């Protein structure tokens, strides 16, 4: 049986990915596609969701979709702009709201006999965020939910093309069911995908592993595959999954660029060997340090590391002369063709390896449909130890982007020691799993005065960063206990030669980013 799916058409809202995450939590597979890329004719699609958007339907550049591609044949749910677009296109009216409707509201009337609101409480809290409001709904539609200020907060038509035609319903909600503050939002989405669209809810880690292993065997046959390991969760899970499918036909390459955490290369190699993976470890640190000498700018450093990485990886990969495939731990958020309205690049991200073109390798990305939390669930299903699965994300360029300015082996040593004290303490205090990511940053261009014993010191500060997040798109600084910070500060200053001051970074993303460079 084929994999059922819901299509989420993206009109550029910041919460589009959240809709997808909620559906996946309902064990339902879904794909986010640009608003104008509906896969006409795909028999596996069981429903369509139209996302929000930064545009007003009246903006000349507003994104538009041809509703006739699916309306009436497949159930549709329009969210915020999606709802406004449905109303505007089908003959309703959308007008500028007197004031932006933003924040909590309550569904003072809600039709619980409607399939979308089955089991809903009266007065349920919802989250509004829109500048336009729907002042008239199209003919044939009926209001099924209202708040104090928004009469047409939810409406539907059981047969949008008119009775007797294809009869898949259309629903539209002004509020955002995908955000946490809509307290029964997941129930609404469940009612839509399960009751209305008929999701079998069979998207589970066990199911994913079984079907992917079978598909990989079929795809790869007796070919040889190369995979670049980074020590992170994604490439590790991809490797173990492939290993389960094709065993020793898989060769993994793990490049040490010299800017990993303290003892990370050794420990991770041991873990990989314990998992039965066939891994080649390459110590290329000298090359990276030599090429980074004199590089000061973050983007310049990132570019050098990215280039060196590909060179070293390719050099190793070439030795496996009969390889036909390059496998990568790419995950879904890396690939979603999100509508970046501004089109600006903040940082160039480098992940493991680039496709060695002259080798003519085919690309294999077994995790390409998974969100991070799903990768972790699949990893657990595969029996990967918890300390590997629960590991914080770590940037491809490693400590190089946590040493401000030029990178040298000595600075890396200092930062590794400070970072190690910090991370170990987070584990000892039971805080590690409560945060998304933590690390130390060496402010190597800054020196300040201190005193140790009777001696004056003139050394560098270290900044500690810890953030909470669900996807690294936004993040808040973690409110770590003062006693913890006091102990870590003390230990770092006493034990790490070269550091005489410790600061804690209390910036959120945005406007700051998680990494300092
Ligand atoms: P920023 O600093 O942009 O980081 O807020 C967001 C997330 O991405 C990680 N990061 C990287 N990951 N290669 C990676 O694989 C990179 O070049 C890179 N730069 C940043 C960062 O650690 C955080 O989790």
Short mmCIF file of C-alpha atoms and ligand atoms in Angstrom, two decimals:
data_model
loop_
_atom_site.label_atom_id
_atom_site.label_comp_id
_atom_site.label_asym_id
_atom_site.label_seq_id
_atom_site.Cartn_x
_atom_site.Cartn_y
_atom_site.Cartn_z
CA UNK A 1 0.00 0.00 0.00
CA UNK A 2 1.33 3.46 -0.84
CA UNK A 3 2.12 6.13 1.75
CA UNK A 4 -0.88 8.39 2.23
CA UNK A 5 0.00 12.06 2.47
CA UNK A 6 -1.42 15.47 3.20
CA UNK A 7 -0.09 18.34 1.07
CA UNK A 8 0.61 21.62 2.87
CA UNK A 9 0.80 24.46 0.37
CA UNK A 10 3.19 27.09 1.71
CA UNK A 11 2.26 30.74 1.26
CA UNK A 12 5.30 31.90 3.24
CA UNK A 13 4.09 31.82 6.83
CA UNK A 14 6.65 31.37 9.59
CA UNK A 15 4.50 28.60 11.07
CA UNK A 16 4.15 26.40 7.98
CA UNK A 17 6.72 23.94 9.28
CA UNK A 18 4.82 23.75 12.54
CA UNK A 19 1.73 22.51 10.71
CA UNK A 20 3.82 19.69 9.27
CA UNK A 21 5.28 18.83 12.66
CA UNK A 22 1.81 18.60 14.20
CA UNK A 23 0.62 16.26 11.46
CA UNK A 24 3.68 14.06 11.89
CA UNK A 25 2.91 13.91 15.62
CA UNK A 26 -0.45 12.55 14.52
CA UNK A 27 1.48 9.77 12.72
CA UNK A 28 0.40 11.20 9.40
CA UNK A 29 2.85 11.81 6.57
CA UNK A 30 2.77 15.23 4.93
CA UNK A 31 4.77 17.28 2.48
CA UNK A 32 5.27 21.05 2.39
CA UNK A 33 5.27 22.38 -1.16
CA UNK A 34 5.39 25.93 -2.54
CA UNK A 35 1.86 27.32 -2.98
CA UNK A 36 1.95 26.85 -6.76
CA UNK A 37 3.36 23.32 -6.86
CA UNK A 38 0.37 21.16 -6.05
CA UNK A 39 1.11 17.63 -7.34
CA UNK A 40 -1.87 17.22 -9.63
CA UNK A 41 -2.64 13.55 -10.23
CA UNK A 42 -0.71 12.13 -7.25
CA UNK A 43 -3.04 9.33 -6.04
CA UNK A 44 -1.53 9.25 -2.53
CA UNK A 45 -2.73 12.73 -1.55
CA UNK A 46 -5.67 12.54 0.88
CA UNK A 47 -6.07 16.22 1.82
CA UNK A 48 -4.74 19.75 1.34
CA UNK A 49 -3.86 22.49 3.85
CA UNK A 50 -3.30 26.11 2.80
CA UNK A 51 -0.88 27.90 5.14
CA UNK A 52 -0.74 31.47 6.40
CA UNK A 53 1.25 34.19 4.65
CA UNK A 54 2.88 37.56 5.33
CA UNK A 55 0.81 38.99 2.45
CA UNK A 56 -2.71 40.37 2.34
CA UNK A 57 -4.93 38.86 -0.36
CA UNK A 58 -5.17 42.40 -1.75
CA UNK A 59 -1.40 42.83 -2.23
CA UNK A 60 -0.55 42.79 -5.93
CA UNK A 61 2.30 40.36 -5.26
CA UNK A 62 0.19 38.07 -3.02
CA UNK A 63 0.65 34.35 -3.75
CA UNK A 64 -2.28 32.70 -5.49
CA UNK A 65 -3.20 29.08 -6.08
CA UNK A 66 -5.67 27.59 -8.52
CA UNK A 67 -8.17 26.01 -6.12
CA UNK A 68 -9.84 24.01 -8.89
CA UNK A 69 -6.81 21.67 -8.88
CA UNK A 70 -8.16 19.96 -5.77
CA UNK A 71 -11.28 21.66 -4.39
CA UNK A 72 -14.26 19.35 -4.25
CA UNK A 73 -12.09 16.29 -4.92
CA UNK A 74 -9.95 16.47 -1.77
CA UNK A 75 -10.77 17.89 1.65
CA UNK A 76 -9.21 21.35 2.12
CA UNK A 77 -8.32 23.30 5.27
CA UNK A 78 -7.35 26.96 4.90
CA UNK A 79 -5.46 28.53 7.80
CA UNK A 80 -5.35 32.33 8.28
CA UNK A 81 -4.26 33.65 4.85
CA UNK A 82 -5.44 30.27 3.50
CA UNK A 83 -8.90 31.02 4.91
CA UNK A 84 -8.83 34.58 3.56
CA UNK A 85 -7.74 33.36 0.15
CA UNK A 86 -10.62 30.86 0.01
CA UNK A 87 -13.09 33.55 1.01
CA UNK A 88 -11.67 36.16 -1.39
CA UNK A 89 -11.54 33.74 -4.34
CA UNK A 90 -14.97 32.21 -3.88
CA UNK A 91 -16.89 35.46 -3.57
CA UNK A 92 -16.63 36.38 0.11
CA UNK A 93 -15.11 39.63 1.37
CA UNK A 94 -11.76 40.30 3.05
CA UNK A 95 -11.02 43.74 4.50
CA UNK A 96 -8.34 45.41 6.51
CA UNK A 97 -9.09 44.88 10.20
CA UNK A 98 -9.51 48.10 12.23
CA UNK A 99 -6.64 46.96 14.36
CA UNK A 100 -4.37 43.97 13.82
CA UNK A 101 -5.96 40.97 15.49
CA UNK A 102 -3.11 39.43 17.34
CA UNK A 103 -2.90 37.07 20.29
CA UNK A 104 -5.26 34.98 22.37
CA UNK A 105 -8.99 34.84 21.66
CA UNK A 106 -11.76 32.40 22.58
CA UNK A 107 -14.24 30.56 20.40
CA UNK A 108 -17.35 31.82 22.14
CA UNK A 109 -19.56 29.91 19.77
CA UNK A 110 -18.40 26.71 18.17
CA UNK A 111 -20.42 24.10 16.30
CA UNK A 112 -19.31 20.85 17.91
CA UNK A 113 -21.55 18.87 15.58
CA UNK A 114 -19.23 19.88 12.72
CA UNK A 115 -16.54 17.23 12.04
CA UNK A 116 -13.75 19.85 12.42
CA UNK A 117 -14.81 20.69 15.99
CA UNK A 118 -15.68 17.22 17.25
CA UNK A 119 -14.95 16.98 21.02
CA UNK A 120 -14.14 20.71 21.22
CA UNK A 121 -14.81 22.65 24.42
CA UNK A 122 -16.93 25.77 24.29
CA UNK A 123 -14.81 28.90 24.73
CA UNK A 124 -11.65 27.13 23.60
CA UNK A 125 -8.58 29.39 23.38
CA UNK A 126 -7.21 30.09 19.89
CA UNK A 127 -4.32 32.19 18.58
CA UNK A 128 -4.97 34.96 16.07
CA UNK A 129 -2.38 36.79 13.99
CA UNK A 130 -3.75 38.73 11.04
CA UNK A 131 -4.09 42.23 9.67
CA UNK A 132 -7.06 41.45 7.38
CA UNK A 133 -10.38 40.05 8.47
CA UNK A 134 -13.09 38.12 6.64
CA UNK A 135 -16.21 40.28 6.66
CA UNK A 136 -18.34 38.05 4.43
CA UNK A 137 -18.04 34.36 3.69
CA UNK A 138 -18.78 32.93 0.22
CA UNK A 139 -22.24 31.65 -0.74
CA UNK A 140 -22.79 28.05 0.24
CA UNK A 141 -20.50 28.38 3.26
CA UNK A 142 -21.62 28.35 6.88
CA UNK A 143 -20.00 29.84 10.00
CA UNK A 144 -19.00 27.18 12.55
CA UNK A 145 -16.95 29.21 15.03
CA UNK A 146 -16.81 32.83 16.23
CA UNK A 147 -14.81 34.82 18.76
CA UNK A 148 -15.87 38.08 20.39
CA UNK A 149 -14.18 40.16 17.69
CA UNK A 150 -14.17 37.79 14.73
CA UNK A 151 -17.57 36.53 13.62
CA UNK A 152 -16.22 34.45 10.73
CA UNK A 153 -13.43 32.79 12.70
CA UNK A 154 -14.24 29.36 11.22
CA UNK A 155 -16.50 28.38 8.33
CA UNK A 156 -17.04 25.47 5.99
CA UNK A 157 -18.85 24.11 3.02
CA UNK A 158 -19.61 20.37 2.79
CA UNK A 159 -19.82 20.61 -1.04
CA UNK A 160 -17.98 23.69 -2.32
CA UNK A 161 -18.73 22.97 -5.97
CA UNK A 162 -22.47 22.74 -5.32
CA UNK A 163 -24.53 19.76 -4.27
CA UNK A 164 -24.31 16.66 -6.39
CA UNK A 165 -20.75 17.46 -7.57
CA UNK A 166 -17.59 15.96 -6.01
CA UNK A 167 -18.25 16.36 -2.34
CA UNK A 168 -15.06 16.86 -0.40
CA UNK A 169 -15.53 19.63 2.18
CA UNK A 170 -13.64 22.89 2.52
CA UNK A 171 -12.86 24.28 5.98
CA UNK A 172 -11.36 27.66 6.78
CA UNK A 173 -10.08 29.03 10.09
CA UNK A 174 -8.79 32.55 10.77
CA UNK A 175 -6.74 31.38 13.74
CA UNK A 176 -3.62 29.18 13.79
CA UNK A 177 -4.36 25.62 15.00
CA UNK A 178 -0.68 24.68 14.64
CA UNK A 179 0.64 26.99 17.36
CA UNK A 180 0.89 26.00 20.97
CA UNK A 181 -1.41 28.81 22.17
CA UNK A 182 -4.37 27.33 20.29
CA UNK A 183 -5.03 24.89 23.07
CA UNK A 184 -7.14 22.41 21.08
CA UNK A 185 -5.26 22.97 17.81
CA UNK A 186 -3.94 19.43 17.63
CA UNK A 187 -7.47 18.11 18.15
CA UNK A 188 -8.67 20.27 15.26
CA UNK A 189 -5.88 19.00 13.00
CA UNK A 190 -6.60 15.42 14.09
CA UNK A 191 -10.28 15.85 13.28
CA UNK A 192 -9.28 17.10 9.85
CA UNK A 193 -6.62 14.57 8.90
CA UNK A 194 -8.06 11.47 10.57
CA UNK A 195 -11.86 11.89 10.48
CA UNK A 196 -12.23 14.01 7.37
CA UNK A 197 -9.27 12.93 5.21
CA UNK A 198 -9.12 9.33 6.47
CA UNK A 199 -5.46 9.15 7.57
CA UNK A 200 -4.57 5.63 8.71
CA UNK A 201 -2.02 7.15 11.12
CA UNK A 202 0.58 4.62 10.08
CA UNK A 203 3.60 6.96 9.93
CA UNK A 204 5.63 5.52 12.83
CA UNK A 205 9.38 4.95 13.45
CA UNK A 206 8.98 1.15 13.25
CA UNK A 207 7.06 1.41 10.02
CA UNK A 208 9.57 3.91 8.64
CA UNK A 209 12.51 1.60 9.43
CA UNK A 210 10.85 -1.45 7.86
CA UNK A 211 9.81 0.28 4.66
CA UNK A 212 13.06 2.26 4.30
CA UNK A 213 15.27 -0.79 4.81
CA UNK A 214 13.26 -2.66 2.16
CA UNK A 215 13.44 0.31 -0.24
CA UNK A 216 17.18 0.80 0.29
CA UNK A 217 17.87 -2.87 -0.43
CA UNK A 218 15.90 -2.64 -3.64
CA UNK A 219 17.47 0.65 -4.67
CA UNK A 220 21.09 -0.20 -3.90
CA UNK A 221 21.19 -3.92 -4.62
CA UNK A 222 24.79 -5.08 -4.35
CA UNK A 223 26.36 -1.62 -4.95
CA UNK A 224 28.87 0.01 -2.62
CA UNK A 225 27.90 3.18 -0.75
CA UNK A 226 30.00 5.93 0.91
CA UNK A 227 28.71 8.10 3.71
CA UNK A 228 30.30 11.06 5.49
CA UNK A 229 29.86 10.86 9.26
CA UNK A 230 30.02 13.98 11.41
CA UNK A 231 29.44 12.58 14.88
CA UNK A 232 26.00 14.19 14.87
CA UNK A 233 22.62 12.53 15.15
CA UNK A 234 21.53 12.76 11.51
CA UNK A 235 24.52 11.18 9.81
CA UNK A 236 24.76 8.54 12.57
CA UNK A 237 21.14 7.48 12.14
CA UNK A 238 21.51 7.46 8.35
CA UNK A 239 24.58 5.22 8.69
CA UNK A 240 22.94 2.73 11.03
CA UNK A 241 19.83 2.57 8.87
CA UNK A 242 21.93 1.88 5.78
CA UNK A 243 24.04 -0.60 7.67
CA UNK A 244 20.88 -2.48 8.59
CA UNK A 245 19.86 -2.54 4.94
CA UNK A 246 23.15 -3.36 3.21
CA UNK A 247 25.70 -4.22 5.94
CA UNK A 248 29.32 -3.87 4.89
CA UNK A 249 28.52 -2.56 1.44
CA UNK A 250 28.50 0.75 3.35
CA UNK A 251 31.79 2.52 4.06
CA UNK A 252 31.68 5.58 6.35
CA UNK A 253 34.26 8.37 6.38
CA UNK A 254 34.71 10.52 9.48
CA UNK A 255 36.98 13.55 8.96
CA UNK A 256 38.61 15.16 11.99
CA UNK A 257 39.19 18.82 11.13
CA UNK A 258 40.82 19.39 14.50
CA UNK A 259 38.01 21.60 15.79
CA UNK A 260 35.78 18.97 17.33
CA UNK A 261 35.05 18.88 21.06
CA UNK A 262 37.61 17.49 23.45
CA UNK A 263 38.24 13.76 22.75
CA UNK A 264 35.21 13.74 20.44
CA UNK A 265 36.96 12.06 17.52
CA UNK A 266 38.22 9.16 19.63
CA UNK A 267 34.95 8.69 21.52
CA UNK A 268 32.75 8.86 18.47
CA UNK A 269 34.95 6.44 16.53
CA UNK A 270 34.58 4.00 19.40
CA UNK A 271 30.80 4.45 19.39
CA UNK A 272 30.61 3.85 15.66
CA UNK A 273 32.71 0.74 15.83
CA UNK A 274 30.47 -0.48 18.66
CA UNK A 275 27.50 -0.05 16.34
CA UNK A 276 29.14 -2.35 13.82
CA UNK A 277 29.79 0.39 11.26
CA UNK A 278 32.64 0.16 8.82
CA UNK A 279 34.34 3.54 9.48
CA UNK A 280 37.50 5.15 8.16
CA UNK A 281 38.70 7.96 10.46
CA UNK A 282 40.83 10.65 8.82
CA UNK A 283 42.90 13.08 10.90
CA UNK A 284 43.17 16.13 8.63
CA UNK A 285 43.58 18.72 11.37
CA UNK A 286 46.97 19.98 10.14
CA UNK A 287 45.59 20.85 6.73
CA UNK A 288 42.65 22.74 8.23
CA UNK A 289 44.79 24.70 10.69
CA UNK A 290 47.28 25.59 7.97
CA UNK A 291 44.55 26.82 5.63
CA UNK A 292 42.80 28.78 8.37
CA UNK A 293 45.94 30.66 9.40
CA UNK A 294 45.32 34.38 9.01
CA UNK A 295 41.58 34.02 8.30
CA UNK A 296 39.60 36.40 10.53
CA UNK A 297 36.16 36.83 9.00
CA UNK A 298 33.40 34.33 9.87
CA UNK A 299 32.32 33.77 6.27
CA UNK A 300 35.93 33.42 5.11
CA UNK A 301 36.53 30.77 7.80
CA UNK A 302 33.33 28.94 6.89
CA UNK A 303 34.28 28.90 3.20
CA UNK A 304 37.79 27.56 3.87
CA UNK A 305 36.47 24.80 6.10
CA UNK A 306 33.75 23.85 3.63
CA UNK A 307 36.24 23.67 0.80
CA UNK A 308 38.84 21.69 2.78
CA UNK A 309 36.18 19.31 3.95
CA UNK A 310 35.13 18.46 0.45
CA UNK A 311 38.76 18.04 -0.62
CA UNK A 312 39.64 15.66 2.21
CA UNK A 313 36.41 13.73 1.89
CA UNK A 314 36.81 13.32 -1.84
CA UNK A 315 40.39 12.20 -1.46
CA UNK A 316 39.24 9.35 0.80
CA UNK A 317 36.15 8.59 -1.23
CA UNK A 318 38.21 8.15 -4.38
CA UNK A 319 40.04 5.25 -2.75
CA UNK A 320 36.79 3.31 -2.70
CA UNK A 321 36.92 2.79 -6.40
CA UNK A 322 33.81 0.69 -6.87
CA UNK A 323 31.45 3.04 -4.98
CA UNK A 324 28.24 3.88 -6.81
CA UNK A 325 26.38 5.92 -4.18
CA UNK A 326 27.01 8.81 -1.81
CA UNK A 327 24.69 8.71 1.21
CA UNK A 328 23.96 11.79 3.31
CA UNK A 329 22.11 12.48 6.54
CA UNK A 330 20.07 15.31 4.99
CA UNK A 331 16.82 15.82 6.88
CA UNK A 332 13.55 17.41 5.84
CA UNK A 333 14.10 20.95 7.19
CA UNK A 334 17.37 21.11 5.19
CA UNK A 335 15.38 20.61 1.99
CA UNK A 336 12.06 22.30 2.43
CA UNK A 337 11.77 24.78 -0.35
CA UNK A 338 10.50 27.39 2.08
CA UNK A 339 9.45 30.67 0.60
CA UNK A 340 12.16 32.92 1.90
CA UNK A 341 10.55 36.23 1.04
CA UNK A 342 13.72 38.25 1.78
CA UNK A 343 16.12 35.85 0.05
CA UNK A 344 18.99 36.96 2.32
CA UNK A 345 21.73 34.58 3.48
CA UNK A 346 22.70 34.96 7.13
CA UNK A 347 25.36 32.25 7.29
CA UNK A 348 26.64 29.72 4.80
CA UNK A 349 26.08 26.34 6.41
CA UNK A 350 28.40 23.50 5.66
CA UNK A 351 27.51 19.93 6.16
CA UNK A 352 29.53 16.87 5.44
CA UNK A 353 30.96 16.45 1.97
CA UNK A 354 29.84 17.57 -1.41
CA UNK A 355 29.15 15.22 -4.25
CA UNK A 356 32.49 14.26 -5.83
CA UNK A 357 31.37 15.04 -9.37
CA UNK A 358 34.03 13.18 -11.31
CA UNK A 359 33.14 9.99 -9.40
CA UNK A 360 29.63 10.08 -10.79
CA UNK A 361 28.01 8.98 -7.57
CA UNK A 362 24.27 8.75 -7.14
CA UNK A 363 22.80 10.47 -4.10
CA UNK A 364 21.01 8.51 -1.36
CA UNK A 365 19.29 10.45 1.45
CA UNK A 366 17.28 8.02 3.58
CA UNK A 367 16.21 10.63 6.17
CA UNK A 368 15.12 13.27 3.72
CA UNK A 369 11.49 13.21 4.88
CA UNK A 370 12.16 13.37 8.64
CA UNK A 371 12.13 16.18 11.15
CA UNK A 372 14.81 16.18 13.84
CA UNK A 373 12.59 14.65 16.53
CA UNK A 374 11.59 11.92 14.08
CA UNK A 375 15.26 11.19 13.32
CA UNK A 376 15.78 10.69 17.05
CA UNK A 377 12.77 8.37 17.30
CA UNK A 378 14.05 6.34 14.36
CA UNK A 379 17.50 6.23 15.98
CA UNK A 380 16.00 4.79 19.16
CA UNK A 381 14.04 2.28 17.11
CA UNK A 382 17.38 1.19 15.59
CA UNK A 383 18.89 0.69 19.05
CA UNK A 384 21.41 3.54 18.85
CA UNK A 385 22.57 4.44 22.40
CA UNK A 386 20.87 7.37 24.07
CA UNK A 387 24.04 9.45 24.48
CA UNK A 388 24.43 9.49 20.68
CA UNK A 389 20.75 10.19 20.00
CA UNK A 390 20.41 12.93 22.59
CA UNK A 391 23.56 14.76 21.54
CA UNK A 392 23.16 18.50 21.01
CA UNK A 393 23.51 19.82 17.46
CA UNK A 394 27.06 20.90 16.67
CA UNK A 395 27.97 23.10 13.69
CA UNK A 396 29.89 21.55 10.78
CA UNK A 397 32.80 24.06 11.15
CA UNK A 398 32.99 23.08 14.83
CA UNK A 399 34.83 25.22 17.34
CA UNK A 400 36.17 27.39 14.50
CA UNK A 401 32.93 29.39 14.63
CA UNK A 402 33.13 29.57 18.42
CA UNK A 403 36.58 31.13 18.44
CA UNK A 404 36.11 34.74 17.40
CA UNK A 405 38.81 35.76 14.97
CA UNK A 406 41.76 33.65 13.92
CA UNK A 407 41.78 29.96 14.81
CA UNK A 408 44.94 28.37 16.18
CA UNK A 409 45.56 24.93 17.77
CA UNK A 410 46.31 26.61 21.11
CA UNK A 411 42.99 28.50 21.11
CA UNK A 412 41.18 25.29 20.22
CA UNK A 413 42.84 23.56 23.15
CA UNK A 414 41.73 26.32 25.54
CA UNK A 415 38.18 26.27 24.23
CA UNK A 416 37.99 22.47 24.27
CA UNK A 417 38.93 22.44 27.95
CA UNK A 418 36.42 25.15 28.89
CA UNK A 419 33.67 23.58 26.80
CA UNK A 420 34.35 20.17 28.30
CA UNK A 421 33.94 21.46 31.85
CA UNK A 422 30.70 23.20 30.88
CA UNK A 423 29.12 20.28 29.00
CA UNK A 424 30.15 17.73 31.62
CA UNK A 425 28.61 19.94 34.32
CA UNK A 426 25.36 20.19 32.35
CA UNK A 427 25.24 16.40 32.31
CA UNK A 428 26.15 16.07 36.00
CA UNK A 429 23.45 18.54 37.02
CA UNK A 430 20.81 16.80 34.88
CA UNK A 431 20.41 19.90 32.67
CA UNK A 432 21.82 18.60 29.39
CA UNK A 433 18.60 17.06 28.06
CA UNK A 434 16.52 20.11 28.96
CA UNK A 435 18.25 22.35 26.47
CA UNK A 436 18.52 22.32 22.71
CA UNK A 437 22.18 23.20 22.45
CA UNK A 438 25.05 24.52 24.56
CA UNK A 439 28.65 25.47 24.02
CA UNK A 440 31.44 27.78 25.07
CA UNK A 441 32.81 30.61 22.94
CA UNK A 442 36.34 31.95 23.19
CA UNK A 443 36.49 35.74 22.84
CA UNK A 444 40.05 35.53 21.72
CA UNK A 445 40.29 39.14 20.51
CA UNK A 446 39.35 40.49 23.93
CA UNK A 447 41.61 40.55 26.96
CA UNK A 448 40.81 41.72 30.45
CA UNK A 449 42.62 42.01 33.73
CA UNK A 450 42.18 39.61 36.62
CA UNK A 451 44.05 38.47 39.69
CA UNK A 452 45.02 34.93 40.66
CA UNK A 453 46.87 34.40 43.91
CA UNK A 454 49.03 37.50 44.01
CA UNK A 455 49.48 37.57 40.27
CA UNK A 456 47.91 39.92 37.77
CA UNK A 457 46.37 38.08 34.80
CA UNK A 458 45.60 39.55 31.38
CA UNK A 459 43.71 36.86 29.51
CA UNK A 460 40.67 36.01 27.40
CA UNK A 461 37.05 35.70 28.46
CA UNK A 462 34.89 32.70 27.65
CA UNK A 463 31.18 33.14 26.97
CA UNK A 464 28.77 30.32 27.76
CA UNK A 465 25.75 29.84 25.50
CA UNK A 466 22.76 27.57 26.14
CA UNK A 467 19.46 27.83 24.29
CA UNK A 468 16.07 26.23 24.28
CA UNK A 469 14.49 25.68 20.89
CA UNK A 470 12.48 23.19 18.87
CA UNK A 471 14.05 23.69 15.47
CA UNK A 472 16.92 26.23 15.76
CA UNK A 473 14.89 28.72 13.69
CA UNK A 474 14.08 30.62 16.86
CA UNK A 475 15.68 30.13 20.25
CA UNK A 476 15.58 31.52 23.76
CA UNK A 477 18.52 31.63 26.14
CA UNK A 478 18.22 28.90 28.74
CA UNK A 479 17.55 30.13 32.26
CA UNK A 480 20.26 28.02 33.90
CA UNK A 481 20.44 28.14 37.71
CA UNK A 482 22.83 30.73 39.20
CA UNK A 483 24.47 28.07 41.42
CA UNK A 484 25.26 26.06 38.31
CA UNK A 485 26.73 29.05 36.47
CA UNK A 486 28.77 29.99 39.56
CA UNK A 487 30.27 26.51 39.79
CA UNK A 488 31.10 26.30 36.07
CA UNK A 489 32.63 29.78 36.06
CA UNK A 490 34.78 28.88 39.03
CA UNK A 491 35.93 25.60 37.53
CA UNK A 492 36.78 27.10 34.15
CA UNK A 493 38.77 30.01 35.59
CA UNK A 494 40.64 27.75 38.01
CA UNK A 495 41.39 24.94 35.62
CA UNK A 496 41.75 26.43 32.14
CA UNK A 497 44.95 28.34 31.66
CA UNK A 498 44.37 31.35 29.41
CA UNK A 499 40.86 32.19 30.67
CA UNK A 500 40.27 34.62 33.52
CA UNK A 501 36.61 35.62 33.04
CA UNK A 502 33.34 33.83 32.21
CA UNK A 503 30.16 35.48 30.87
CA UNK A 504 26.73 34.05 30.15
CA UNK A 505 25.02 34.92 26.86
CA UNK A 506 21.45 36.10 27.45
CA UNK A 507 20.45 36.82 23.84
CA UNK A 508 17.54 35.19 22.01
CA UNK A 509 17.31 34.30 18.34
CA UNK A 510 16.24 36.48 16.64
CA UNK A 511 17.86 38.99 16.78
CA UNK A 512 21.02 37.06 17.76
CA UNK A 513 21.90 33.72 16.17
CA UNK A 514 22.79 30.60 18.14
CA UNK A 515 26.42 30.48 17.02
CA UNK A 516 28.45 33.66 17.45
CA UNK A 517 29.93 33.44 13.96
P1 LIG B 1 22.56 29.83 13.89
O1 LIG B 1 23.90 30.19 14.44
O2 LIG B 1 22.39 30.17 12.44
O3 LIG B 1 22.50 28.24 13.95
O4 LIG B 1 21.43 30.34 14.75
C1 LIG B 1 21.35 27.46 13.81
C2 LIG B 1 21.72 26.00 14.03
O5 LIG B 1 22.59 25.56 12.98
C3 LIG B 1 23.83 25.12 13.51
N1 LIG B 1 24.87 25.54 12.58
C4 LIG B 1 25.42 24.72 11.67
N2 LIG B 1 25.23 23.42 11.41
N3 LIG B 1 26.80 23.49 9.68
C5 LIG B 1 25.93 22.81 10.42
O6 LIG B 1 25.76 21.59 10.19
C6 LIG B 1 27.05 24.82 9.86
O7 LIG B 1 27.86 25.43 9.17
C7 LIG B 1 26.33 25.46 10.92
N4 LIG B 1 26.30 26.72 11.41
C8 LIG B 1 25.39 26.76 12.42
C9 LIG B 1 23.93 25.78 14.86
O8 LIG B 1 24.81 25.07 15.72
C10 LIG B 1 22.50 25.75 15.31
O9 LIG B 1 22.11 24.48 15.78
#
